[in-house]
Amino acid sequence: MCGIVGYIGEEQAGPILLDGLSKLEYRGYDSAGIAVFDGEKINTHKALGKLRVLYDETEGGNTLKGTCGIGHTRWATHGIPSVRNAHPHMNSDETIAVVHNGIIENYLKLRKKLEGKGYVFNSDTDTEVVAHLLDYYYKGDALKAIATVMQRVEGSYALAILFKDHPSHIYAARKDSPMVIGKGSGENYVASDVPAILRYTRDVFYVENEELVSISKENVRFYNTDLEEVSKECKKVEWDISAAEKGGYEYFMLKEIYDQPKAIKDTMNPRIKDDNIVIEELGMTDEEIRRIDRIYIVACGTAYHTGVAAKYIFEDLARIPVEVDLASEFRYRNPICNAGTMVIVVSQSGETADSLAALRLAKERGLRTLGIVNVVGSSIAREADHVIYTWAGPEIAVASTKAYSTQLIAHYLLAVKFAFVRGMISREEMSGYIREMKELPAQIEMLLAGKEKIQKFANRYIAAKDVFFIGRGLDYAVSLEASLKLKEISYIFSDAYAAGELKHGPISLVEDGTLVVAVLTQDVLVPKMISNMQEVITRGAFVMAITNTEHTEVEKSAQYVLYIPKTCRYFTCSLAIIPLQLFAYYISLGKGLDVDKPRNLAKSVTVE
Ligand code: AGP
């Protein structure tokens, strides 16, 4: 996700801003920029690519003179990576400069209103709306203008703002995206995260939601949206820089597991409006959706596993035949397709060679292609006819977690929308599914709160030689993902089987003490699953069951039961995977392995 920094004090701001941004590079970005007030005007410089480019072009930040400035590293969400889309963004007469981390969900509506009032936009970003809205409401009182804008925008933001009329202040405002204020002596800082300011001060204030901040070099004042001043306690940062980059988590993977509720909200909320699923970027009319008669979902690894889950949901809900294929297979098997075929390519990085090749094959066949991608402006995102971005933010750990969860959300939104448009479900049913989807982030929070119990159980299996995962239907789909998580970060052999398949061979692998993880979230299949559990237990297996709180009968069969909240049967993968991600994480941690960078693996497999 993006990074913001700000400095006001006695020193030249440019070099300090660039140094602060360099400590936020771990967050992932594709462009950067700074704005510095030189006493007369606000000067900006923006550059595409790594921070080094901005550093070189501004001679280390020294070409922009002044002791008050803001800076930004951009992880593109709305608008491809480019100089024009890089932050800071300004109003037309360049008296206001804004940097932003987050997503303004209603930016299109606000942009249309502002354009109707004669405002001219220079970028494709959601952030630029904030610069023009501030211009529209600013009548001399900066805080008042900011408070008004906060009432108009929906979504998440950490904003740092310069007003030419107020050269001795930086203003900031926060909702959902993190923000800290660093307290110096005769100088003060604002940043998305502690690493950016740790070199200068360990005294910080954590900005709360819906708070505004007025920062001068002498002091820092906090306000609520009614512009009543609020007092805050200054905290001392005890972390070292490495821990700080992971937000205090030991590994990025754990941080990203904990990012999932927010990532799901960021991906889902902008596409649910007035109890309707609105996927503007889909680029398909209802008639075109009705004409789809076959869907291929093509991907690799974790992304492929979301496709296995999506097949069950699309076919059951929208009654469209779905084939899920590994990209490395699809591209060589001469798939059967016709004008009504749609190919969905799922990829976190958007650069996976096999998935890109599969996309190109589909396009050569003249098929409608849709990307579900996390990295904005990546090859798959650019080459697919249309793309639905998962707004998970950059996923640093090799083992995918929040990308998986947000890809599932994209599939849910598509399947429910397609089912409704094709008349397979009523508006009330669609509202019901939307309601259940909206519950998922809070339910995941609950599961994450139970991490100690999972860690304790995982520690019993650090020396395991092999672990099997079994499930039926969507529980088989999530078992595939759980097994991949375990094997790729713990190096323990693991596999996932459709539970009905055990007696056709795999059950010969079960020995005394073999751990078998059984997933039972599909109510109608629970009795069958219980029989499968008994089959392996009689052969010596230890069964850990994942089920929802309505199936306590499972305790009679499994030796260890982990309960997940009840949700719609289509969405259970989003919950069942959480304890299983943590299970894999804690086993890898217990083995003393590099959880974020497992041996032999790369985050993006850009070669065949
Ligand atoms: C999953 O944890 C792995 N990192 C890997 O299987 C990954 O999902 C696969 O390489 C696909 O990557 P993509 O989503 O970037 O295309």
XYZ file of C-alpha atoms and ligand atoms in Angstrom:
624
model
C 0.000 0.000 0.000
C 1.083 3.640 -0.347
C 3.361 5.440 2.070
C 3.117 9.053 3.206
C 5.655 11.233 4.991
C 5.807 14.862 6.097
C 8.423 17.087 7.762
C 8.359 20.575 9.216
C 11.295 22.069 11.091
C 14.571 23.921 10.572
C 16.243 21.510 8.115
C 15.774 21.274 4.361
C 12.712 19.026 3.968
C 13.611 17.310 0.663
C 16.359 14.977 1.879
C 14.392 14.072 5.019
C 11.293 13.233 2.976
C 13.268 10.959 0.660
C 14.924 9.265 3.606
C 11.532 8.687 5.209
C 10.105 7.293 1.981
C 13.060 4.934 1.663
C 12.051 3.376 4.990
C 8.573 2.716 3.568
C 9.777 0.961 0.398
C 8.986 -2.419 1.961
C 5.303 -1.541 1.539
C 5.684 -1.920 -2.196
C 5.239 0.964 -4.664
C 5.549 1.904 -8.316
C 6.120 5.672 -8.215
C 6.969 8.446 -5.761
C 6.881 12.194 -5.285
C 7.502 15.065 -2.903
C 6.141 18.574 -2.430
C 8.086 21.287 -0.567
C 7.029 24.835 0.279
C 9.803 27.295 -0.593
C 8.255 30.338 1.067
C 6.589 31.465 -2.129
C 5.024 28.398 -3.659
C 4.609 24.661 -3.293
C 7.062 22.874 -5.596
C 6.541 19.246 -6.476
C 8.550 16.550 -8.194
C 7.189 13.111 -9.091
C 8.886 10.110 -10.705
C 7.862 6.686 -11.999
C 9.665 3.615 -10.702
C 11.943 3.217 -7.749
C 12.782 5.948 -5.264
C 16.257 6.128 -6.750
C 14.796 7.875 -9.804
C 13.208 10.602 -7.675
C 16.386 10.847 -5.612
C 18.560 11.348 -8.703
C 16.162 13.761 -10.365
C 15.987 15.949 -7.259
C 19.676 15.583 -6.328
C 18.735 13.821 -3.113
C 15.785 16.128 -2.543
C 17.923 19.269 -2.638
C 16.471 20.839 -5.766
C 13.250 21.556 -3.856
C 14.069 24.242 -1.293
C 12.167 24.686 1.940
C 11.750 23.327 5.451
C 8.148 22.114 5.158
C 7.118 19.288 2.864
C 5.264 16.035 2.223
C 6.156 12.919 0.259
C 4.572 9.734 -1.056
C 5.312 6.274 -2.420
C 2.398 5.059 -4.526
C 1.035 1.515 -4.719
C -1.400 2.015 -7.586
C -5.041 1.218 -7.016
C -6.942 3.659 -9.243
C -4.959 4.652 -12.319
C -1.917 2.884 -13.697
C 1.584 3.635 -12.412
C 2.660 6.888 -14.101
C 4.083 10.317 -13.246
C 0.697 11.966 -13.729
C -0.900 9.518 -11.292
C 1.920 9.774 -8.758
C 1.328 11.876 -5.651
C 1.341 14.662 -4.475
C -1.825 15.819 -6.196
C -2.722 19.511 -6.305
C -5.677 21.779 -6.917
C -5.647 23.780 -10.145
C -3.960 26.916 -8.779
C -1.425 24.775 -6.918
C -2.155 26.272 -3.525
C -2.968 22.869 -2.004
C -0.927 19.648 -2.193
C -2.134 16.239 -0.953
C -0.572 12.819 -0.430
C -2.864 9.906 0.430
C -2.747 6.278 1.497
C -6.066 4.452 1.186
C -9.022 4.234 -1.191
C -11.674 6.927 -1.734
C -14.556 4.605 -2.555
C -16.946 7.291 -3.834
C -14.361 9.161 -5.867
C -16.126 8.705 -9.201
C -19.320 10.341 -7.933
C -17.352 13.204 -6.365
C -15.258 13.643 -9.483
C -18.366 13.939 -11.658
C -19.792 16.589 -9.300
C -16.525 18.566 -9.295
C -16.169 18.356 -13.067
C -19.713 19.648 -13.282
C -18.511 22.662 -11.312
C -15.673 23.252 -13.767
C -12.856 21.433 -12.009
C -10.290 19.934 -14.351
C -8.609 16.672 -13.391
C -5.066 15.790 -14.412
C -4.902 12.181 -13.233
C -6.959 8.969 -13.046
C -6.549 8.675 -9.302
C -9.120 8.719 -6.533
C -6.777 10.980 -4.511
C -6.971 13.968 -6.835
C -10.622 14.312 -5.831
C -9.423 15.252 -2.335
C -7.213 18.083 -3.634
C -10.109 19.636 -5.582
C -12.635 19.073 -2.805
C -10.323 20.880 -0.382
C -10.097 23.702 -2.919
C -13.872 23.778 -3.162
C -14.441 24.000 0.604
C -11.397 26.057 1.592
C -12.333 29.603 2.607
C -9.215 30.351 4.685
C -9.675 27.844 7.525
C -7.657 24.733 6.629
C -9.022 22.508 9.416
C -12.591 23.435 8.596
C -12.073 22.558 4.935
C -10.513 19.223 5.859
C -13.311 18.377 8.301
C -15.876 19.100 5.607
C -14.052 16.927 3.076
C -13.936 14.105 5.636
C -17.711 14.200 5.802
C -17.996 13.906 2.010
C -15.519 11.163 1.196
C -16.176 7.466 1.839
C -13.404 4.924 2.213
C -10.002 4.882 3.866
C -7.376 7.611 4.021
C -4.229 8.832 5.676
C -3.797 12.324 4.265
C -0.952 14.839 4.608
C -1.760 18.255 3.198
C 0.065 21.515 2.465
C -1.806 24.815 2.102
C 0.147 27.668 0.532
C -1.732 30.079 2.818
C -0.470 28.182 5.874
C 3.287 27.777 5.278
C 4.091 27.016 8.891
C 1.833 23.985 9.077
C 1.292 20.526 7.670
C -2.238 19.202 8.110
C -3.188 15.544 8.350
C -6.323 13.435 8.650
C -6.897 9.743 9.151
C -9.603 7.124 8.632
C -8.738 3.404 8.573
C -5.281 3.847 6.994
C -2.513 4.046 9.607
C -0.757 7.290 10.554
C 1.783 8.341 13.143
C 3.084 11.768 14.200
C 6.727 11.983 15.225
C 7.610 14.526 17.919
C 11.003 16.152 17.491
C 12.674 19.173 19.059
C 11.835 22.188 16.922
C 10.640 19.824 14.210
C 7.814 17.361 13.733
C 6.963 14.522 11.367
C 3.952 12.680 9.962
C 4.131 9.239 8.352
C 2.124 6.150 7.439
C 4.270 4.036 9.666
C 6.962 4.221 12.324
C 9.968 3.154 10.185
C 9.844 6.450 8.258
C 10.616 8.556 11.337
C 12.466 6.158 13.643
C 15.812 7.667 12.637
C 14.716 11.052 13.965
C 12.522 10.320 16.959
C 11.052 7.517 19.032
C 8.376 9.811 20.460
C 5.186 9.293 18.518
C 1.475 9.940 18.618
C -0.788 7.366 16.967
C -3.557 9.165 15.097
C -6.981 7.645 15.676
C -9.782 7.286 13.169
C -11.620 10.477 12.176
C -8.925 12.683 13.705
C -7.349 15.769 12.160
C -3.882 17.030 12.981
C -2.284 20.471 12.745
C 1.519 20.161 12.743
C 3.935 23.075 13.150
C 7.616 22.836 13.993
C 6.859 23.807 17.596
C 3.807 21.694 18.309
C 1.163 19.229 17.213
C -2.571 19.620 17.819
C -5.241 16.934 17.383
C -8.925 17.514 16.670
C -12.060 15.491 16.161
C -14.278 16.126 13.136
C -16.215 18.730 15.176
C -12.867 20.568 15.424
C -12.763 20.126 19.181
C -9.176 19.717 20.320
C -8.362 16.284 21.734
C -5.410 15.487 23.945
C -3.175 12.534 23.171
C -0.462 10.689 25.025
C 2.965 10.572 23.415
C 4.264 7.011 23.163
C 7.843 5.757 23.029
C 8.634 3.367 20.159
C 10.563 0.358 21.464
C 10.818 -1.478 18.100
C 13.933 -1.759 15.945
C 13.615 -0.776 12.290
C 13.231 -4.328 10.994
C 10.345 -5.139 13.329
C 8.810 -1.763 12.556
C 8.688 -2.514 8.822
C 6.504 -5.506 9.627
C 4.275 -3.396 11.805
C 5.650 -5.167 14.839
C 4.916 -8.659 13.457
C 7.790 -11.113 13.297
C 7.194 -11.905 9.616
C 5.334 -10.246 6.772
C 3.257 -13.413 6.406
C 1.723 -12.968 9.862
C 1.174 -9.266 9.179
C -0.572 -10.148 5.922
C -2.693 -12.804 7.610
C -3.825 -10.073 9.994
C -4.303 -7.643 7.081
C -7.038 -9.875 5.647
C -10.111 -8.251 7.262
C -9.081 -4.839 5.938
C -8.017 -6.217 2.556
C -11.404 -7.893 2.193
C -13.223 -4.680 3.132
C -11.112 -2.650 0.689
C -11.859 -5.126 -2.112
C -15.532 -5.625 -1.326
C -16.930 -2.303 -0.132
C -16.362 -0.192 -3.277
C -18.273 -2.842 -5.246
C -21.362 -2.978 -3.046
C -23.574 0.061 -3.442
C -27.120 0.363 -2.052
C -27.346 -3.384 -1.561
C -26.319 -3.988 -5.152
C -23.147 -5.493 -6.605
C -21.642 -2.884 -8.921
C -18.439 -3.937 -10.688
C -17.808 -0.956 -12.942
C -14.511 -2.359 -14.190
C -16.160 -5.568 -15.422
C -17.003 -3.933 -18.749
C -19.936 -6.269 -19.463
C -23.593 -5.427 -19.998
C -26.250 -7.579 -18.385
C -27.010 -8.970 -21.827
C -23.373 -9.962 -22.316
C -23.388 -11.636 -18.901
C -26.489 -13.569 -19.916
C -24.740 -14.729 -23.117
C -21.850 -16.393 -21.245
C -22.223 -20.168 -21.608
C -18.879 -21.393 -20.267
C -16.203 -19.997 -17.969
C -12.594 -21.095 -17.756
C -10.801 -20.024 -14.596
C -7.079 -20.245 -15.228
C -4.316 -19.646 -12.688
C -1.412 -21.137 -10.750
C -0.867 -22.134 -7.127
C -2.966 -20.299 -4.601
C -4.759 -18.346 -7.302
C -5.744 -21.667 -8.882
C -7.177 -22.817 -5.572
C -9.505 -19.833 -5.513
C -10.679 -20.969 -8.933
C -11.453 -24.456 -7.622
C -13.662 -22.838 -4.983
C -15.216 -20.447 -7.493
C -16.277 -23.350 -9.736
C -18.593 -24.725 -7.057
C -20.072 -21.296 -6.411
C -20.516 -20.157 -10.017
C -22.063 -23.477 -11.065
C -24.397 -23.724 -8.103
C -25.455 -20.094 -8.042
C -25.246 -18.860 -11.635
C -25.687 -22.265 -13.326
C -22.783 -21.564 -15.709
C -20.448 -24.471 -16.552
C -16.998 -23.660 -15.145
C -13.718 -25.369 -15.901
C -10.786 -24.600 -13.654
C -7.387 -25.165 -15.159
C -3.778 -24.795 -14.151
C -2.421 -22.144 -16.481
C 0.542 -24.365 -17.357
C -1.929 -27.005 -18.573
C -4.508 -24.748 -20.202
C -1.988 -23.182 -22.499
C -1.042 -26.535 -24.061
C -4.333 -28.363 -24.247
C -6.217 -26.728 -27.094
C -9.287 -25.829 -24.990
C -12.767 -26.100 -26.436
C -14.345 -22.671 -26.630
C -16.823 -20.559 -28.526
C -18.179 -17.013 -28.604
C -19.929 -17.506 -25.262
C -16.752 -18.580 -23.486
C -15.176 -16.294 -20.894
C -11.688 -16.809 -19.490
C -10.910 -15.489 -16.019
C -7.188 -15.323 -15.254
C -6.413 -14.969 -11.537
C -3.010 -13.702 -10.455
C -1.685 -11.760 -7.458
C 1.428 -10.517 -9.235
C -0.111 -10.239 -12.685
C 3.251 -11.407 -14.046
C 3.134 -15.229 -13.722
C 4.490 -16.516 -17.010
C 2.103 -19.452 -17.401
C -0.935 -17.349 -16.510
C 0.114 -14.604 -18.918
C 0.642 -17.169 -21.679
C -2.793 -18.659 -20.983
C -4.328 -15.190 -21.207
C -2.635 -14.603 -24.558
C -3.895 -17.960 -25.856
C -7.450 -17.014 -24.848
C -7.114 -13.679 -26.601
C -5.728 -15.332 -29.735
C -8.928 -17.437 -29.741
C -10.945 -14.225 -29.560
C -12.356 -15.109 -26.142
C -13.585 -12.547 -23.623
C -10.899 -12.274 -20.920
C -11.108 -10.925 -17.384
C -8.199 -10.576 -14.982
C -8.494 -10.788 -11.194
C -5.191 -9.153 -10.260
C -3.576 -7.496 -7.239
C -0.754 -5.508 -8.838
C -2.145 -2.529 -10.731
C -0.706 -2.031 -14.185
C 0.878 -5.517 -14.280
C 1.064 -7.427 -17.563
C -2.038 -9.553 -16.997
C -3.966 -6.497 -15.809
C -2.957 -4.576 -18.925
C -3.505 -7.356 -21.438
C -6.841 -8.747 -20.205
C -9.914 -7.157 -21.794
C -11.033 -6.106 -18.318
C -9.572 -6.394 -14.847
C -11.003 -6.564 -11.351
C -8.327 -5.469 -8.915
C -8.054 -7.076 -5.519
C -7.104 -4.209 -3.236
C -5.075 -6.349 -0.845
C -2.085 -4.030 -0.949
C 1.366 -5.429 -1.691
C 1.827 -9.026 -0.598
C 5.459 -9.365 0.464
C 5.562 -12.893 1.889
C 6.025 -15.587 -0.761
C 3.165 -17.586 0.737
C -0.034 -15.936 -0.392
C -2.674 -15.178 2.227
C -4.463 -11.838 1.799
C -4.334 -12.140 -1.981
C -6.096 -15.519 -1.654
C -8.788 -13.998 0.563
C -9.403 -11.046 -1.722
C -9.426 -13.227 -4.833
C -12.187 -15.261 -3.180
C -14.134 -12.047 -2.599
C -13.785 -11.119 -6.265
C -15.167 -14.553 -7.219
C -18.060 -14.205 -4.752
C -19.000 -10.790 -6.140
C -18.880 -12.053 -9.721
C -20.827 -15.257 -9.022
C -23.603 -13.495 -7.092
C -23.834 -10.723 -9.682
C -23.937 -13.193 -12.568
C -26.557 -15.295 -10.767
C -28.750 -12.239 -10.197
C -28.370 -10.865 -13.726
C -29.199 -14.295 -15.157
C -32.296 -14.525 -13.001
C -31.033 -17.462 -10.956
C -31.446 -15.657 -7.637
C -33.859 -12.984 -6.446
C -32.917 -9.531 -5.204
C -33.694 -10.702 -1.658
C -31.346 -13.657 -2.080
C -28.645 -11.336 -3.429
C -29.137 -9.053 -0.409
C -28.734 -12.086 1.804
C -25.446 -13.060 0.179
C -24.197 -9.468 0.432
C -25.106 -9.428 4.106
C -23.182 -12.647 4.713
C -20.149 -11.360 2.778
C -20.103 -8.195 4.847
C -19.870 -10.333 7.993
C -16.663 -12.038 6.865
C -14.091 -9.432 8.043
C -15.433 -9.426 11.610
C -15.625 -13.219 11.628
C -12.001 -13.404 10.484
C -11.028 -10.968 13.265
C -12.625 -13.414 15.726
C -10.641 -16.336 14.298
C -7.407 -14.355 14.434
C -8.024 -13.679 18.104
C -7.737 -17.431 18.697
C -4.193 -17.692 17.343
C -2.628 -18.945 20.611
C -4.754 -22.106 20.554
C -3.663 -22.814 16.987
C -0.022 -22.087 17.792
C -0.170 -24.544 20.702
C -1.599 -27.278 18.469
C 0.857 -26.516 15.668
C 3.813 -26.894 18.005
C 2.839 -30.562 18.432
C 3.435 -31.167 14.720
C 6.706 -29.378 14.073
C 8.404 -32.731 13.532
C 5.605 -34.178 11.406
C 6.722 -36.027 8.289
C 3.494 -35.688 6.322
C 0.103 -34.118 6.851
C -3.049 -34.742 4.829
C -6.004 -32.447 4.320
C -9.406 -33.827 3.331
C -12.703 -32.214 2.412
C -15.653 -32.402 0.059
C -16.871 -29.656 -2.283
C -15.683 -26.258 -1.106
C -13.959 -27.972 1.797
C -11.816 -29.809 -0.740
C -11.000 -26.476 -2.392
C -9.834 -24.946 0.880
C -7.913 -28.144 1.730
C -5.864 -27.674 -1.426
C -4.871 -24.186 -0.290
C -4.182 -25.243 3.293
C -1.935 -28.047 2.082
C 0.012 -25.707 -0.194
C 0.541 -23.235 2.664
C 1.922 -25.967 4.901
C 4.234 -27.582 2.377
C 5.673 -24.378 0.939
C 6.716 -22.779 4.243
C 7.382 -25.783 6.525
C 8.819 -28.229 3.948
C 6.611 -30.957 5.468
C 5.086 -33.211 2.803
C 1.406 -32.480 2.595
C -1.399 -33.192 0.197
C -5.098 -32.552 -0.080
C -7.631 -35.142 -1.150
C -11.285 -35.069 -1.977
C -12.394 -37.092 1.054
C -14.352 -39.506 -1.111
C -11.074 -40.420 -2.829
C -9.311 -41.796 0.287
C -10.474 -45.354 -0.281
C -9.266 -45.182 -3.890
C -5.618 -45.115 -2.816
C -4.428 -42.334 -0.499
C -5.659 -44.079 2.649
C -2.745 -46.494 2.280
C -0.535 -43.589 3.353
C -2.195 -43.323 6.754
C -0.117 -44.686 9.608
C -0.120 -44.482 13.359
C -0.120 -40.822 14.351
C -0.506 -39.405 10.837
C -2.142 -35.997 11.127
C -5.233 -35.701 8.954
C -6.941 -32.310 8.855
C -10.616 -32.693 7.971
C -12.612 -29.667 6.871
C -16.364 -29.947 7.438
C -18.194 -26.692 6.664
C -20.671 -28.007 4.091
C -23.618 -29.067 6.246
C -25.059 -31.665 3.861
C -21.666 -33.355 3.558
C -20.837 -33.549 7.274
C -22.165 -37.098 7.800
C -20.085 -38.349 4.864
C -17.034 -36.517 6.211
C -17.498 -38.078 9.627
C -17.362 -41.519 8.007
C -14.137 -40.519 6.230
C -12.686 -39.329 9.525
C -13.552 -42.636 11.151
C -11.904 -44.490 8.226
C -8.563 -42.794 8.885
C -8.829 -42.872 12.669
C -9.271 -46.649 12.629
C -5.968 -46.744 10.734
C -4.139 -44.744 13.373
C -4.600 -41.161 12.170
C -4.938 -38.170 14.494
C -7.769 -36.043 13.101
C -7.995 -32.294 13.504
C -11.397 -31.106 12.327
C -12.351 -27.620 11.181
C -16.095 -27.132 11.362
C -18.717 -24.601 12.335
C -20.364 -24.325 15.700
C -23.496 -26.179 14.554
C -21.645 -29.493 14.245
C -20.540 -30.399 17.741
C -21.221 -34.037 16.828
C -17.843 -33.890 15.084
C -16.225 -33.999 18.528
C -17.268 -37.634 18.802
C -14.992 -38.508 15.893
C -12.169 -35.981 15.715
C -9.449 -35.894 18.376
C -9.150 -32.076 18.000
C -11.842 -29.690 16.769
C -11.407 -26.057 15.744
C -14.673 -24.163 15.312
C -15.243 -21.383 12.788
C -18.262 -19.044 12.721
C -21.285 -20.092 10.685
C -21.542 -18.360 7.290
C -23.243 -18.943 3.963
C -22.076 -22.279 2.556
C -20.538 -20.527 -0.460
C -18.210 -18.366 1.641
C -16.767 -20.897 4.072
C -13.327 -21.004 2.429
C -12.756 -17.425 3.617
C -13.097 -18.577 7.233
C -11.776 -22.150 7.199
C -8.482 -20.994 5.679
C -7.654 -18.648 8.567
C -6.755 -21.263 11.231
C -5.007 -23.288 8.534
C -2.854 -20.323 7.453
C -1.906 -19.819 11.102
C -1.277 -23.562 11.499
C 1.225 -23.512 8.619
C 2.790 -20.269 9.867
C 3.403 -21.520 13.399
C 4.843 -24.831 12.232
C 7.294 -23.001 9.965
C 8.104 -20.580 12.784
C 8.587 -23.475 15.201
C 11.019 -25.094 12.769
C 13.039 -21.895 12.702
C 12.564 -21.437 8.961
C 12.426 -18.153 7.029
C 8.653 -17.991 6.831
C 8.597 -15.088 4.369
C 11.171 -16.483 1.969
C 10.871 -20.306 1.757
C 13.654 -22.161 -0.052
C 13.414 -22.609 -3.839
C 10.432 -20.254 -4.165
C 9.951 -16.775 -5.679
C 7.072 -14.407 -5.040
C 6.345 -14.122 -8.720
C 7.172 -16.967 -11.130
C 7.888 -14.955 -14.246
C 9.642 -17.852 -15.972
C 8.061 -21.093 -17.248
C 1.200 -19.362 -3.067
O 1.420 -19.210 -1.675
C 2.490 -19.273 -3.869
N 3.182 -18.086 -3.583
C 2.271 -19.532 -5.356
O 1.569 -20.743 -5.490
C 1.461 -18.441 -6.094
O 0.124 -18.452 -5.661
C 1.503 -18.752 -7.600
O 2.854 -18.685 -8.022
C 0.662 -17.782 -8.442
O 1.198 -16.501 -8.332
P 0.309 -15.276 -8.894
O -0.944 -15.259 -8.111
O 1.162 -14.066 -8.669
O 0.055 -15.534 -10.346
